[in-house]
mmCIF file of C-alpha atoms in Angstrom:
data_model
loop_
_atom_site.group_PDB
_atom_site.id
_atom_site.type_symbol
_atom_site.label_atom_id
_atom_site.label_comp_id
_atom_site.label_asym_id
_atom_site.label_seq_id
_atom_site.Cartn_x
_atom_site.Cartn_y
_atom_site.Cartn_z
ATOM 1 C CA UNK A 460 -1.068 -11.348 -2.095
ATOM 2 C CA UNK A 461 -0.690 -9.599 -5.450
ATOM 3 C CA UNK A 462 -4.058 -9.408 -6.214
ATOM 4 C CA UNK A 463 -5.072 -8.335 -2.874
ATOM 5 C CA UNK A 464 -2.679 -5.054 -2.931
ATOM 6 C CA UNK A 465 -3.596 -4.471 -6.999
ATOM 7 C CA UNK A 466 -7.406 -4.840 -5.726
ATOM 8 C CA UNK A 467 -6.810 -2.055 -2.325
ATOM 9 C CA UNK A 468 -5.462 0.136 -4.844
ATOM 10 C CA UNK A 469 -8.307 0.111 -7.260
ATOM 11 C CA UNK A 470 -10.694 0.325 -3.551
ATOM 12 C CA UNK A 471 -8.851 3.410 -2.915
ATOM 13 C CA UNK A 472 -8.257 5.338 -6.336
ATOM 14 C CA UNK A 473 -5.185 7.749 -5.915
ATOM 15 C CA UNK A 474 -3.551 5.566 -3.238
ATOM 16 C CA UNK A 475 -0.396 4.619 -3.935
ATOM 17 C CA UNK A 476 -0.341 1.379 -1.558
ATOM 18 C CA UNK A 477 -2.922 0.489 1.145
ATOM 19 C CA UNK A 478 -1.723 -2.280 3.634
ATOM 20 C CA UNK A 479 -4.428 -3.549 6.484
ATOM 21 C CA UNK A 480 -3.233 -4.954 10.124
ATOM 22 C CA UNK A 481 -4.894 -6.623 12.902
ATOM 23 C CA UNK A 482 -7.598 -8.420 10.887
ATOM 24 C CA UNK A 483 -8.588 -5.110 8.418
ATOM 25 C CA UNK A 484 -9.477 -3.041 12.040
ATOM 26 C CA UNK A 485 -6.384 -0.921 10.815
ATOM 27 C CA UNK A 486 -4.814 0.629 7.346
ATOM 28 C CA UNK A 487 -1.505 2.162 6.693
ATOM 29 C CA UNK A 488 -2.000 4.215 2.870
ATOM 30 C CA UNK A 489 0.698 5.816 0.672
ATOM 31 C CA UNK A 490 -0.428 8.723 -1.237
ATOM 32 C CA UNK A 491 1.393 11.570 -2.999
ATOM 33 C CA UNK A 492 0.369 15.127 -1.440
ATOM 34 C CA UNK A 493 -0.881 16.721 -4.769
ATOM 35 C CA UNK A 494 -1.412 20.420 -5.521
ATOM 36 C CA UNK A 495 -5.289 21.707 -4.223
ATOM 37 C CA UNK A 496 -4.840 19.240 -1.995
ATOM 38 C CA UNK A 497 -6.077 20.933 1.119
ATOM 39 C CA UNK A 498 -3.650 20.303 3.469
ATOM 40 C CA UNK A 499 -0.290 21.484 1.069
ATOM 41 C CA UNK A 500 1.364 24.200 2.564
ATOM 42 C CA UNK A 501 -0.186 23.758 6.037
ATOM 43 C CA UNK A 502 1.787 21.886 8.887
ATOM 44 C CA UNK A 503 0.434 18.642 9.744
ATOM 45 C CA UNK A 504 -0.762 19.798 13.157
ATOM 46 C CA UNK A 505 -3.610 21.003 10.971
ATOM 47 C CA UNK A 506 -4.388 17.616 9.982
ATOM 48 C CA UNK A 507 -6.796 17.555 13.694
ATOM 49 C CA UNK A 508 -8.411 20.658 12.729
ATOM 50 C CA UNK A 509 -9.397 19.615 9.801
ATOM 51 C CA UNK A 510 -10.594 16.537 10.799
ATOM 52 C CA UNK A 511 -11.364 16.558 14.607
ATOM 53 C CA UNK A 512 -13.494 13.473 14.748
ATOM 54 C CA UNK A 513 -10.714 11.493 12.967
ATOM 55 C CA UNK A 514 -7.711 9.817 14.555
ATOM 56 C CA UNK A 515 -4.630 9.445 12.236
ATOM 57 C CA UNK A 516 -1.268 9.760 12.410
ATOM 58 C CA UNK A 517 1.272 10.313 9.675
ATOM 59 C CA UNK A 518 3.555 7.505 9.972
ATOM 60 C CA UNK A 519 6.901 9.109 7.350
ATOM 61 C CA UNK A 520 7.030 11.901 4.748
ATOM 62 C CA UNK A 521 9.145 10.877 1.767
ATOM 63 C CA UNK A 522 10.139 13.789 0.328
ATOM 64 C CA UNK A 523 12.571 13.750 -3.360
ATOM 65 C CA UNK A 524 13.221 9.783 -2.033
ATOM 66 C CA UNK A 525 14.207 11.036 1.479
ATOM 67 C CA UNK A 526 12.363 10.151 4.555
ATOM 68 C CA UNK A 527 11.580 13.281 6.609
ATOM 69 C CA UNK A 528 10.517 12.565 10.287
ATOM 70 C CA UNK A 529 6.819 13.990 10.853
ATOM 71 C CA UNK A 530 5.834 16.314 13.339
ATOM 72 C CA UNK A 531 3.292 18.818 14.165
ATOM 73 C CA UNK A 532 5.571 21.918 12.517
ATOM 74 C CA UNK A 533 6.058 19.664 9.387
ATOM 75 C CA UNK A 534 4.751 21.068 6.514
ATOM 76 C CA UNK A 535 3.860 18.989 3.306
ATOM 77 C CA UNK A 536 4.626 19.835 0.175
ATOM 78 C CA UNK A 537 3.169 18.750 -3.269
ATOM 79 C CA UNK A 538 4.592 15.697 -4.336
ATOM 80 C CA UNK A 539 5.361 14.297 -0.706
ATOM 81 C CA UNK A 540 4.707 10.675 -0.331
ATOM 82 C CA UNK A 541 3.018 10.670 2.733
ATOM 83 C CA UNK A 542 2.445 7.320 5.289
ATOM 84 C CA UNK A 543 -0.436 7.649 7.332
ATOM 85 C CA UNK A 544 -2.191 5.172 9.824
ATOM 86 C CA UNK A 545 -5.589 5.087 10.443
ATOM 87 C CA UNK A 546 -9.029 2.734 11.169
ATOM 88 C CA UNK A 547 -9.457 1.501 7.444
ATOM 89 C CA UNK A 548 -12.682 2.848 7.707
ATOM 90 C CA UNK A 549 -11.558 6.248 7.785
ATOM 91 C CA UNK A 550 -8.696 5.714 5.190
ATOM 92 C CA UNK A 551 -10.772 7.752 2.474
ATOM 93 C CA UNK A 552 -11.270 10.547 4.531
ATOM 94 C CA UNK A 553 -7.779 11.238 5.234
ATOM 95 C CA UNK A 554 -6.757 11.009 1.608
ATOM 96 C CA UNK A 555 -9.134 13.586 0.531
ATOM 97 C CA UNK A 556 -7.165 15.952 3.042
ATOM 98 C CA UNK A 557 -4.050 15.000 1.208
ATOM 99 C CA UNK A 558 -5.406 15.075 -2.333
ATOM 100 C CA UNK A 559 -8.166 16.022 -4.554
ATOM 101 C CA UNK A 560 -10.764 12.493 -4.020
ATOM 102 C CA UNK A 561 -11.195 11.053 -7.467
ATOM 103 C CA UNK A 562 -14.223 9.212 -8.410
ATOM 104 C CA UNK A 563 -14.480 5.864 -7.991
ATOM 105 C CA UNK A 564 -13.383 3.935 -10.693
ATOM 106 C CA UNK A 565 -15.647 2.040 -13.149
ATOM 107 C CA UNK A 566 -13.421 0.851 -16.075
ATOM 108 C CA UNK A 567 -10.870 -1.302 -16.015
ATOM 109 C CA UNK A 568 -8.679 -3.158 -18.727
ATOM 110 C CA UNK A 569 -6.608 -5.998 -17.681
ATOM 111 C CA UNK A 570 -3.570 -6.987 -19.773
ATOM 112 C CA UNK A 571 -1.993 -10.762 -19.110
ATOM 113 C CA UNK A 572 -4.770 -13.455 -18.280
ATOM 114 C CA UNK A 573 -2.206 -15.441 -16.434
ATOM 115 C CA UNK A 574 -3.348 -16.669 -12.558
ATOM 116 C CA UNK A 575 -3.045 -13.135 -11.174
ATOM 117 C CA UNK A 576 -4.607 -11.562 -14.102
ATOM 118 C CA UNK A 577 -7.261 -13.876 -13.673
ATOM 119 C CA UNK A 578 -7.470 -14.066 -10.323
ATOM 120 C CA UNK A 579 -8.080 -10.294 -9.926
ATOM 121 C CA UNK A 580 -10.717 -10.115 -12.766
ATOM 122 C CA UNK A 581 -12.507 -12.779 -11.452
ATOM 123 C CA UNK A 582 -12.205 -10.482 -8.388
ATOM 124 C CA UNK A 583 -13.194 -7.414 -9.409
ATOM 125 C CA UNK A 584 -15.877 -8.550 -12.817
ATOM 126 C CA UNK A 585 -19.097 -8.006 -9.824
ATOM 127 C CA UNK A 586 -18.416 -4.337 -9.348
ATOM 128 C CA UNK A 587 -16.531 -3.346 -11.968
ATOM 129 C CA UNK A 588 -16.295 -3.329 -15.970
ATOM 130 C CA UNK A 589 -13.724 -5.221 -16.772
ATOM 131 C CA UNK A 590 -11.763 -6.230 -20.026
ATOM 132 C CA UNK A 591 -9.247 -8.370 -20.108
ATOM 133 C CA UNK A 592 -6.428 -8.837 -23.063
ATOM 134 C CA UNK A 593 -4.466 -12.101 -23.516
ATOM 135 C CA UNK A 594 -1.914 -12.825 -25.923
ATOM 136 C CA UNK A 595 -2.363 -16.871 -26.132
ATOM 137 C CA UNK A 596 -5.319 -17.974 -27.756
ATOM 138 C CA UNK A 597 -5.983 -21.249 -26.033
ATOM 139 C CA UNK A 598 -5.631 -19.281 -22.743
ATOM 140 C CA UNK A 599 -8.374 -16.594 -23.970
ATOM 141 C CA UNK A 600 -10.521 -19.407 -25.016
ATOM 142 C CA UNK A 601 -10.374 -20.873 -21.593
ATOM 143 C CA UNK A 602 -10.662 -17.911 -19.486
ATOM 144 C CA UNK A 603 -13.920 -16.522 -21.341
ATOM 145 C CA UNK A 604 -15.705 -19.173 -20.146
ATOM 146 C CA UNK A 605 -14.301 -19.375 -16.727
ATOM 147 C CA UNK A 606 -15.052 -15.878 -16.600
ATOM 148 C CA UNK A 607 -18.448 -14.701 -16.223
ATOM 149 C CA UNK A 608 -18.868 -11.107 -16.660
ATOM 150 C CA UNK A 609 -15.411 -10.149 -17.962
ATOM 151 C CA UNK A 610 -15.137 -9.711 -21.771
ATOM 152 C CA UNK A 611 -11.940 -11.339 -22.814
ATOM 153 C CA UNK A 612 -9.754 -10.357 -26.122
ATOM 154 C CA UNK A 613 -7.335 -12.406 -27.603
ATOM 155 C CA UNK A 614 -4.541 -10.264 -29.119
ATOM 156 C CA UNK A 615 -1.361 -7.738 -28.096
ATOM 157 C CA UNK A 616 -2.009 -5.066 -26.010
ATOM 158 C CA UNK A 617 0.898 -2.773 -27.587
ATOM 159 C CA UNK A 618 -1.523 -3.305 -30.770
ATOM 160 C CA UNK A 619 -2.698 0.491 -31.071
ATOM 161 C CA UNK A 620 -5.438 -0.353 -33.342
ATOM 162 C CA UNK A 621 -6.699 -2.973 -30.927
ATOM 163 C CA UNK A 622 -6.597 0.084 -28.171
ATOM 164 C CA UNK A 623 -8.763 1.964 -30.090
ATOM 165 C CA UNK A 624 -10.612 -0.065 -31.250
ATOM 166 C CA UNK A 625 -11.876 -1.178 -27.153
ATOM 167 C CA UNK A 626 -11.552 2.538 -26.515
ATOM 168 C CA UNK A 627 -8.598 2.904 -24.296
ATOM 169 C CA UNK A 628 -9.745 6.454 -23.965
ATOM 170 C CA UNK A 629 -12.789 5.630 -21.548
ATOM 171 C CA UNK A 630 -10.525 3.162 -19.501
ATOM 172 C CA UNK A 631 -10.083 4.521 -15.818
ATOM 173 C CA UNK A 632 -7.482 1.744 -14.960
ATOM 174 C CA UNK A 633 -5.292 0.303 -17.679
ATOM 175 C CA UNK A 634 -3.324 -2.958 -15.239
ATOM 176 C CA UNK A 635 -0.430 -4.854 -17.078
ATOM 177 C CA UNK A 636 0.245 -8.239 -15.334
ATOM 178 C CA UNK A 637 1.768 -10.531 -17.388
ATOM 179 C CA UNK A 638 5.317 -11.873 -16.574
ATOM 180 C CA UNK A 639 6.948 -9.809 -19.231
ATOM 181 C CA UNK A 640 7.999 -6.325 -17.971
ATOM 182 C CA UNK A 641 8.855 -4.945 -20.837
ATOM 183 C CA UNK A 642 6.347 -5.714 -22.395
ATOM 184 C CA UNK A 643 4.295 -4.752 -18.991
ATOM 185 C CA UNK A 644 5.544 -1.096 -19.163
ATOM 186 C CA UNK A 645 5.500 -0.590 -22.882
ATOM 187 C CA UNK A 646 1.929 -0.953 -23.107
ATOM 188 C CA UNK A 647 1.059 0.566 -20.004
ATOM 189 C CA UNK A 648 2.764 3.632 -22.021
ATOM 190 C CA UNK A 649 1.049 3.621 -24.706
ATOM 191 C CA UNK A 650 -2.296 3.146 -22.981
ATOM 192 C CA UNK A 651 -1.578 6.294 -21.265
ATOM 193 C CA UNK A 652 -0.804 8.507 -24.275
ATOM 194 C CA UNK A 653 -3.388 7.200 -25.722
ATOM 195 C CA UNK A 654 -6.053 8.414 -23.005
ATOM 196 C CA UNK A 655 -6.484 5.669 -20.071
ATOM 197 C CA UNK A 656 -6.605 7.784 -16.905
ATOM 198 C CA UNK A 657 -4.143 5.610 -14.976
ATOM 199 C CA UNK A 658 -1.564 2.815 -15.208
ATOM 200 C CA UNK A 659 -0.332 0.471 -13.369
ATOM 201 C CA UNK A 660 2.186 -2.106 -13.959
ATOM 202 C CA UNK A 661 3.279 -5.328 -12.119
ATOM 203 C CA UNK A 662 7.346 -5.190 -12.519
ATOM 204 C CA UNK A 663 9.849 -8.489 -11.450
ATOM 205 C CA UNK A 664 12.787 -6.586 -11.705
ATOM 206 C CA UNK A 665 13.641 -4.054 -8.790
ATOM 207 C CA UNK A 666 15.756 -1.998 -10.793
ATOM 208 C CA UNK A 667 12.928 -1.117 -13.270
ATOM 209 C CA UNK A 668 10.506 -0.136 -10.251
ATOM 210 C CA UNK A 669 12.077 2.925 -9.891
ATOM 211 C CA UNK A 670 12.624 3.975 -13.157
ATOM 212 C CA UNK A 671 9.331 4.177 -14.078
ATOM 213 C CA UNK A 672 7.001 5.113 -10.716
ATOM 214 C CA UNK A 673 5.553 8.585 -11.509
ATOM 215 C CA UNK A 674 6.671 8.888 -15.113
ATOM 216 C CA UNK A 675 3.484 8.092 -17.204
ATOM 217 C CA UNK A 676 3.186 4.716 -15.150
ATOM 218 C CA UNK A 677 0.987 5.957 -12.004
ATOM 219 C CA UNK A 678 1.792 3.125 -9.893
ATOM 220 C CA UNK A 679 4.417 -0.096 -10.155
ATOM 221 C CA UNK A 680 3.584 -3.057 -7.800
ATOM 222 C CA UNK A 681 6.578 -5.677 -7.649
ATOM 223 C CA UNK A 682 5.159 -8.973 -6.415
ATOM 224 C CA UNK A 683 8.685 -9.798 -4.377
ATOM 225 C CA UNK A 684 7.426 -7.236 -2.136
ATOM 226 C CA UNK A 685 3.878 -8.815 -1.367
ATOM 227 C CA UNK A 686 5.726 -12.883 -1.398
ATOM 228 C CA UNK A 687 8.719 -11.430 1.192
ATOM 229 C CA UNK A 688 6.304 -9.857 3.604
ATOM 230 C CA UNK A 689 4.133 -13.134 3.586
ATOM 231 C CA UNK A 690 7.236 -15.633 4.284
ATOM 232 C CA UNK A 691 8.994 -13.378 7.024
ATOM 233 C CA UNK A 692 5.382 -13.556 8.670
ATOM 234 C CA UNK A 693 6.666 -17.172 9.302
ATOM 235 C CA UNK A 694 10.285 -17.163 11.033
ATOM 236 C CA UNK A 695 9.938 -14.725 13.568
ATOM 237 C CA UNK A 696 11.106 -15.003 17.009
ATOM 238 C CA UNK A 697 9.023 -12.786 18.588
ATOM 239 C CA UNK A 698 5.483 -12.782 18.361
ATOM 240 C CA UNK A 699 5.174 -11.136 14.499
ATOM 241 C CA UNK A 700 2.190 -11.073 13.086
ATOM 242 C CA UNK A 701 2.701 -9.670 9.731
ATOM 243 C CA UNK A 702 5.597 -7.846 8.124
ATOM 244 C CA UNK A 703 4.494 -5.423 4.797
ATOM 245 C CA UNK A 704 7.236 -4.390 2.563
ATOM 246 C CA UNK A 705 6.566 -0.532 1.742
ATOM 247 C CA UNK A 706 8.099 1.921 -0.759
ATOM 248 C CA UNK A 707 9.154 -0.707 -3.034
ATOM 249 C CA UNK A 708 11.046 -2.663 -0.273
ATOM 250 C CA UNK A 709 12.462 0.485 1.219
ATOM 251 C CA UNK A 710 10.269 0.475 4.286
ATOM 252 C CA UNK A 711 8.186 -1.792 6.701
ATOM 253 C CA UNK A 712 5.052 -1.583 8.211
ATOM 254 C CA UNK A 713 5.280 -4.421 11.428
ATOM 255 C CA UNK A 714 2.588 -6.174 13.573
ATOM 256 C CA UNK A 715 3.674 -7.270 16.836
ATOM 257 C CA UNK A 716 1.877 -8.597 19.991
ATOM 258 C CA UNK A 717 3.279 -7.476 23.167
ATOM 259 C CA UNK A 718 3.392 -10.327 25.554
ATOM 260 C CA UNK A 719 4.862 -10.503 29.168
ATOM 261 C CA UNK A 720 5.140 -7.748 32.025
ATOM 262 C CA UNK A 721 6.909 -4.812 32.976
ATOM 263 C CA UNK A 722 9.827 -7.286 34.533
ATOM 264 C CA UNK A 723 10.181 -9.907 31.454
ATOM 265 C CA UNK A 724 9.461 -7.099 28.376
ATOM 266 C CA UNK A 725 10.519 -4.173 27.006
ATOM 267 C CA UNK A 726 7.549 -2.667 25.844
ATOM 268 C CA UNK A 727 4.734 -3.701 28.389
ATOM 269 C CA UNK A 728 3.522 -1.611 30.792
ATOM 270 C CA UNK A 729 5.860 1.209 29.325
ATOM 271 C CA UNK A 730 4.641 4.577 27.370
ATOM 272 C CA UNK A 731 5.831 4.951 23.823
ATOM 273 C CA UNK A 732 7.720 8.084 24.632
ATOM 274 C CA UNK A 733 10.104 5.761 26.821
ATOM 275 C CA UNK A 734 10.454 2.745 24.669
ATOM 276 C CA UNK A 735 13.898 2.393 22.746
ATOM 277 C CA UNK A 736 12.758 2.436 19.582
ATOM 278 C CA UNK A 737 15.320 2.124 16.501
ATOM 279 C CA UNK A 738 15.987 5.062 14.464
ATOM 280 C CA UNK A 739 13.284 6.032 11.638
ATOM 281 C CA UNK A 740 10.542 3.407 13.286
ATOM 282 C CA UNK A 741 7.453 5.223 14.922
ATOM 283 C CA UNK A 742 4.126 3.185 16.627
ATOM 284 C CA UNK A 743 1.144 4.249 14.349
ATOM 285 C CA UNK A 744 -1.669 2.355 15.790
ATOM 286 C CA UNK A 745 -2.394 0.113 18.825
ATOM 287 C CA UNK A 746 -5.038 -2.409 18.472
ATOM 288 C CA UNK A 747 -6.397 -3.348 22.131
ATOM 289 C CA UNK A 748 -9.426 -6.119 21.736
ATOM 290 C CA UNK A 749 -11.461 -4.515 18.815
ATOM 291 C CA UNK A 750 -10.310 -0.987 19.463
ATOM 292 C CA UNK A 751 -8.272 0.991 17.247
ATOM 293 C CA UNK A 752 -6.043 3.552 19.386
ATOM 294 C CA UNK A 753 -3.745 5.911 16.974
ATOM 295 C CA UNK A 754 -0.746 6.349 18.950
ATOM 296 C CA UNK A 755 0.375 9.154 21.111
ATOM 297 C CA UNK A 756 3.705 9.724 23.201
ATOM 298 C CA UNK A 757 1.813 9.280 26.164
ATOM 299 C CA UNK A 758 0.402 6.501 25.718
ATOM 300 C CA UNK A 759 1.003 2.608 27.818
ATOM 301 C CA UNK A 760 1.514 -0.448 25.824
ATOM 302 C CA UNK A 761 -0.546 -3.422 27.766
ATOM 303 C CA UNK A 762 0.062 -7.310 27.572
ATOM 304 C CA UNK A 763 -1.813 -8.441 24.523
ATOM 305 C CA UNK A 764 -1.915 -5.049 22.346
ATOM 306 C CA UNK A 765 -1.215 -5.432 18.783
ATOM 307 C CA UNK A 766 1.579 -3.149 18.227
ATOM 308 C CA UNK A 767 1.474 -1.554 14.431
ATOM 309 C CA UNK A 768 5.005 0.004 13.379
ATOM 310 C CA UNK A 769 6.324 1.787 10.406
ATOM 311 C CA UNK A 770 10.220 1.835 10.037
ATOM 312 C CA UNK A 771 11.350 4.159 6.946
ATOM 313 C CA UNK A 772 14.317 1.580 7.093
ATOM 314 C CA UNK A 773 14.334 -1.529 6.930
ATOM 315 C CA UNK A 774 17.576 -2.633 8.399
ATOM 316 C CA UNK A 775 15.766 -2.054 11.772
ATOM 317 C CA UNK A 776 13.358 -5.230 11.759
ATOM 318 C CA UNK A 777 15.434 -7.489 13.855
ATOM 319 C CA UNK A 778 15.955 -4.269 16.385
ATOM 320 C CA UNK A 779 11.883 -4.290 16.483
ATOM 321 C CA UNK A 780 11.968 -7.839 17.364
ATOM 322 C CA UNK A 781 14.231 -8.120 19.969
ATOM 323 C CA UNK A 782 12.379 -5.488 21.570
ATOM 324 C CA UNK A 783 8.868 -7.347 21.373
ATOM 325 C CA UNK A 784 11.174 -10.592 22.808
ATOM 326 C CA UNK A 785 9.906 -10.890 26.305
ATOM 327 C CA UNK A 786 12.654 -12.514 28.170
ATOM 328 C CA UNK A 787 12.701 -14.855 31.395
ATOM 329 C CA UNK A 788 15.813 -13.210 32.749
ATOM 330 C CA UNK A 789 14.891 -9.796 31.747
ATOM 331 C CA UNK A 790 18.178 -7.298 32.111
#
């Protein structure tokens, strides 16, 4: 799971999480509305002009850590953190509406050679150029011949001289995974002053998430976040597909299957505008067969749709699944 969302992120540079539904057909992405970004200043309803053969929806605006609710007179500011659904193949074209596109990126230095941080070079040592730092000498042994195209260093990576020496400078990703996050962040730092273009840092303990997201540390993934969503997949009593933990566990992003008819379920056979949603939770994106249908007021859920949600609060989930409950004795 960790790799995965580390991986999206390096996919999509600039996004600040990417999370897919309904087998990859649809993507909800996170990015922060930056200056020259062409939308800033306008009101979202410009979003279709710009883009008229695009469907996408903005799912929440988070705006100084406070969710504003989106509509067509909202106008985004740099530094929003704006939600968005979308097919994933258009993800890319939306963010450049949002924010300046940067280039792909080519070079990436991984710090912590543990399973993740091998798992993801492994992952990414085809397409990319990858280096990889590892503090434990048997383990850098091992993993430079398990690894065939990433070059592996044994050493510290808050060693400046080490930095320069692999020329930090040139790096377009600097990624510190190892299980220290300390450690994680102080390097990641230091990386940063010392050139890398961005850093991002894999973080255990919630309170440090928030401390250092945006400050020279471009993005902080906590791996609770990616392990929660996966198990509450599991114990639902409706028909949940997935659960994705958003914001740093703040918000949800929720795949449900409507099942029954108008007389045993809420949803079915009903248009959004009349469905009792919770507070804060809006329907981005309707999956119906292999069709992707961004949501609209008007619009009828049918027996069988994949039903992709985004609640800015979390408390709401069990609301969200009593509603996709059909019941026998429907009231």
């Amino acid at each position: 799971m960790v790799i995965d969302n580390i991986y999206k992120l390096i996919e999509y540079p600039g996004a600040l999480q990417v999370v897919n539904f309904a087998e990859g057909k649809v993507s909800i992405a996170a990015v922060n509305a930056y200056y020259g970004g062409p939308l800033i200043g306008n009101a979202l309803s410009a979003l279709r002009e710009h883009m008229p053969h695009i469907e996408t929806r903005v799912a929440a605006i988070f705006r100084h850590d406070r969710p504003i609710r989106p509509q067509g007179s909202t106008i985004i500011e740099a530094g929003d953190e704006v939600f968005f659904v979308a097919a994933s193949q258009h993800i890319r074209a939306v963010m450049s509406e949002l924010q300046r596109l940067e280039k792909p990126y080519k070079r990436i230095m991984i710090v912590g050679g543990g399973n993740v941080g091998a798992g993801l070079a492994h992952k990414l040592e085809k397409d990319y150029s990858v280096k990889l730092i590892e503090k434990n000498e048997e383990r850098a042994i091992a993993l430079a011949e398990l690894l065939q195209d990433t070059i592996v260093f044994h050493g510290d990576a808050s060693d400046q001289e080490l930095l320069a020496q692999e020329h930090v400078e040139q790096i377009d990703v600097f990624i510190a995974i190892t299980n220290d996050d300390e450690a994680n962040i102080m390097s990641a730092m230091l990386a940063k002053r010392m050139g890398a273009k961005k850093a991002m840092v894999l973080i255990q303990r919630r309170a440090y998430v928030d401390l250092v997201q945006g400050s020279a540390i471009d993005v902080a993934i906590s791996p609770q976040q990616a392990t929660i969503s996966a198990l509450l997949g599991h114990v639902r009593k409706a028909d949940i597909v997935s659960v994705s933990s958003l914001r740093r566990g703040v918000a949800e992003a929720i795949e449900a299957i409507a099942h029954g008819d108008e007389g045993t379920s809420k949803v079915v056979g009903r248009i959004i505008e009349d469905i009792k949603l919770p507070p804060g939770t809006l329907i981005g994106a309707i999956v119906r067969g292999d069709d992707v249908i961004i949501a609209n007021d008007n619009m009828k859920i049918e027996q069988g749709d994949h039903v992709i949600m985004f609640l800015t609060d979390k408390k709401f989930v069990p609301e969200v699944e009593r509603l996709f409950q059909p019941s026998p004795f429907f009231l």
